[in-house]
Amino acid sequence: MKHYYVTAAILINNGEILCMQRGPSKYEYVAYKYEFPGGKVEESESLEGCLQRELKEEMGIVVEIMPEQFFMTVEHSYPDFAITMHTYICPVNTREFIMHEHKDFKWLPKEKISVLDWADADKPIVESLLKSEVV
C-alpha cells in the first residue's frame, strides 16, 4: 500500500476556520469531502516549506509557516493508501484566495465545523480543534 507524507493548514481569519471541499476523485471515499488545504511532501522538502508551496499552488496565497505553528499529526489508512498528515495553525489576514484544486469552501466558527462531511483523515483534527483553545 502506498504511503504519503502530507501537510495541511488550519487557516484562521477573524475567528473562523477555512474548510475546503474536494471535488470528484478516483477514490469515492474522499470525493466531495471537506479537508484542510495542503498536499504531499516532496523529497528533501521541509514540512513547513511543503505547506507554503502547496498553499501557493492550490490557492495562490503566501503564508509563512513556522515550526512553532505545528498543531498535530494524524496517521490514517484509507482502503487504497495511507497518509501521515502534519497540520499547522495558520492565521491569515485575508479571506481572498483562488480555488485551483477544490470545488467549494466555507469559513466557519470552530463550533460549527463538525457539521461538515470531513474526509476520514481530517476528522481527528476537527475533534482536536473543538477541544482546543486555538480559535
Short mmCIF file of C-alpha atoms in Angstrom, two decimals:
data_model
loop_
_atom_site.label_atom_id
_atom_site.label_comp_id
_atom_site.label_asym_id
_atom_site.label_seq_id
_atom_site.Cartn_x
_atom_site.Cartn_y
_atom_site.Cartn_z
CA MET A 1 0.00 0.00 0.00
CA LYS A 2 1.30 3.43 -0.91
CA HIS A 3 2.09 5.77 2.00
CA TYR A 4 2.11 9.56 1.59
CA TYR A 5 3.52 12.23 3.88
CA VAL A 6 1.39 15.36 3.66
CA THR A 7 0.94 18.73 5.32
CA ALA A 8 -2.26 20.67 5.93
CA ALA A 9 -3.08 24.20 7.04
CA ILE A 10 -5.75 25.18 9.52
CA LEU A 11 -6.28 28.66 8.08
CA ILE A 12 -7.91 31.06 10.54
CA ASN A 13 -9.29 34.52 9.84
CA ASN A 14 -11.45 36.64 12.13
CA GLY A 15 -12.17 33.68 14.44
CA GLU A 16 -13.29 31.35 11.63
CA ILE A 17 -11.63 28.30 10.06
CA LEU A 18 -11.37 27.67 6.32
CA CYS A 19 -12.91 24.33 5.32
CA MET A 20 -12.21 23.25 1.73
CA GLN A 21 -14.41 20.80 -0.20
CA ARG A 22 -12.74 18.32 -2.53
CA GLY A 23 -14.13 17.71 -5.99
CA PRO A 24 -14.53 14.36 -7.75
CA SER A 25 -11.87 11.72 -7.09
CA LYS A 26 -10.94 8.27 -8.34
CA TYR A 27 -11.41 7.26 -4.69
CA GLU A 28 -15.09 7.66 -3.89
CA TYR A 29 -14.43 7.72 -0.12
CA VAL A 30 -12.66 11.11 -0.38
CA ALA A 31 -14.70 12.66 -3.21
CA TYR A 32 -16.60 15.81 -2.19
CA LYS A 33 -15.40 15.55 1.42
CA TYR A 34 -14.15 18.56 3.35
CA GLU A 35 -10.48 18.83 4.22
CA PHE A 36 -7.81 21.28 5.34
CA PRO A 37 -5.75 22.55 2.37
CA GLY A 38 -2.26 21.19 1.81
CA GLY A 39 -0.50 18.42 -0.04
CA LYS A 40 2.27 15.88 -0.44
CA VAL A 41 5.78 16.49 0.88
CA GLU A 42 8.39 16.28 -1.87
CA GLU A 43 11.82 14.70 -1.39
CA SER A 44 14.22 16.86 0.67
CA GLU A 45 11.44 19.39 1.41
CA SER A 46 10.72 20.58 4.95
CA LEU A 47 7.16 20.22 6.28
CA GLU A 48 6.80 23.98 6.55
CA GLY A 49 8.27 24.52 3.06
CA CYS A 50 5.87 21.95 1.63
CA LEU A 51 2.86 23.65 3.16
CA GLN A 52 3.96 27.08 1.92
CA ARG A 53 4.41 25.67 -1.61
CA GLU A 54 1.09 23.82 -1.59
CA LEU A 55 -0.89 26.86 -0.39
CA LYS A 56 0.69 28.97 -3.13
CA GLU A 57 -0.01 26.32 -5.82
CA GLU A 58 -3.55 25.40 -4.72
CA MET A 59 -4.81 28.79 -3.54
CA GLY A 60 -2.43 31.47 -4.75
CA ILE A 61 -1.68 32.65 -1.21
CA VAL A 62 1.65 33.24 0.50
CA VAL A 63 1.71 32.17 4.15
CA GLU A 64 4.83 31.99 6.27
CA ILE A 65 4.79 28.71 8.21
CA MET A 66 6.95 28.35 11.31
CA PRO A 67 7.66 25.11 13.25
CA GLU A 68 6.00 26.54 16.38
CA GLN A 69 2.69 26.68 14.46
CA PHE A 70 2.56 22.86 14.44
CA PHE A 71 -0.81 21.56 15.71
CA MET A 72 -0.88 17.76 15.39
CA THR A 73 0.00 14.72 13.27
CA VAL A 74 -2.59 12.22 12.04
CA GLU A 75 -1.85 8.70 10.78
CA HIS A 76 -4.68 7.29 8.68
CA SER A 77 -5.13 4.32 6.35
CA TYR A 78 -7.68 4.52 3.58
CA PRO A 79 -8.54 1.36 1.58
CA ASP A 80 -6.02 2.20 -1.18
CA PHE A 81 -3.34 4.31 0.53
CA ALA A 82 -2.13 5.58 3.90
CA ILE A 83 -1.10 9.07 4.98
CA THR A 84 0.84 10.77 7.71
CA MET A 85 -0.56 14.31 7.87
CA HIS A 86 1.20 17.12 9.75
CA THR A 87 -1.06 20.10 10.48
CA TYR A 88 -0.25 23.71 11.26
CA ILE A 89 -2.30 26.58 12.68
CA CYS A 90 -2.05 29.43 10.16
CA PRO A 91 -3.64 32.79 10.94
CA VAL A 92 -4.22 34.79 7.75
CA ASN A 93 -5.07 38.48 7.24
CA THR A 94 -7.38 37.98 4.28
CA ARG A 95 -10.08 35.64 3.03
CA GLU A 96 -9.13 36.16 -0.59
CA PHE A 97 -7.68 33.21 -2.50
CA ILE A 98 -8.03 31.39 -5.80
CA MET A 99 -9.61 27.93 -5.75
CA HIS A 100 -7.42 25.85 -8.09
CA GLU A 101 -7.95 22.40 -6.56
CA HIS A 102 -11.22 22.43 -4.64
CA LYS A 103 -14.92 22.50 -5.51
CA ASP A 104 -16.16 24.75 -2.70
CA PHE A 105 -15.21 26.25 0.68
CA LYS A 106 -16.73 27.59 3.88
CA TRP A 107 -15.38 29.87 6.61
CA LEU A 108 -16.94 28.62 9.85
CA PRO A 109 -16.57 29.26 13.57
CA LYS A 110 -14.89 26.35 15.34
CA GLU A 111 -18.17 25.25 16.95
CA LYS A 112 -19.77 24.64 13.53
CA ILE A 113 -17.02 22.80 11.63
CA SER A 114 -18.14 19.36 12.84
CA VAL A 115 -21.40 19.59 10.84
CA LEU A 116 -19.49 19.18 7.56
CA ASP A 117 -18.77 15.85 5.87
CA TRP A 118 -15.00 15.61 6.51
CA ALA A 119 -12.51 13.20 4.95
CA ASP A 120 -11.74 10.49 7.50
CA ALA A 121 -8.10 11.59 7.94
CA ASP A 122 -9.26 15.13 8.82
CA LYS A 123 -11.81 14.07 11.46
CA PRO A 124 -9.24 13.77 14.31
CA ILE A 125 -8.09 17.32 13.54
CA VAL A 126 -11.67 18.60 13.74
CA GLU A 127 -12.13 16.79 17.08
CA SER A 128 -8.89 18.24 18.47
CA LEU A 129 -9.79 21.75 17.29
CA LEU A 130 -13.15 21.53 19.08
CA LYS A 131 -11.31 20.77 22.35
CA SER A 132 -8.51 23.30 21.86
CA GLU A 133 -8.18 26.96 22.74
CA VAL A 134 -6.60 27.73 19.36
CA VAL A 135 -9.56 29.62 17.91
#
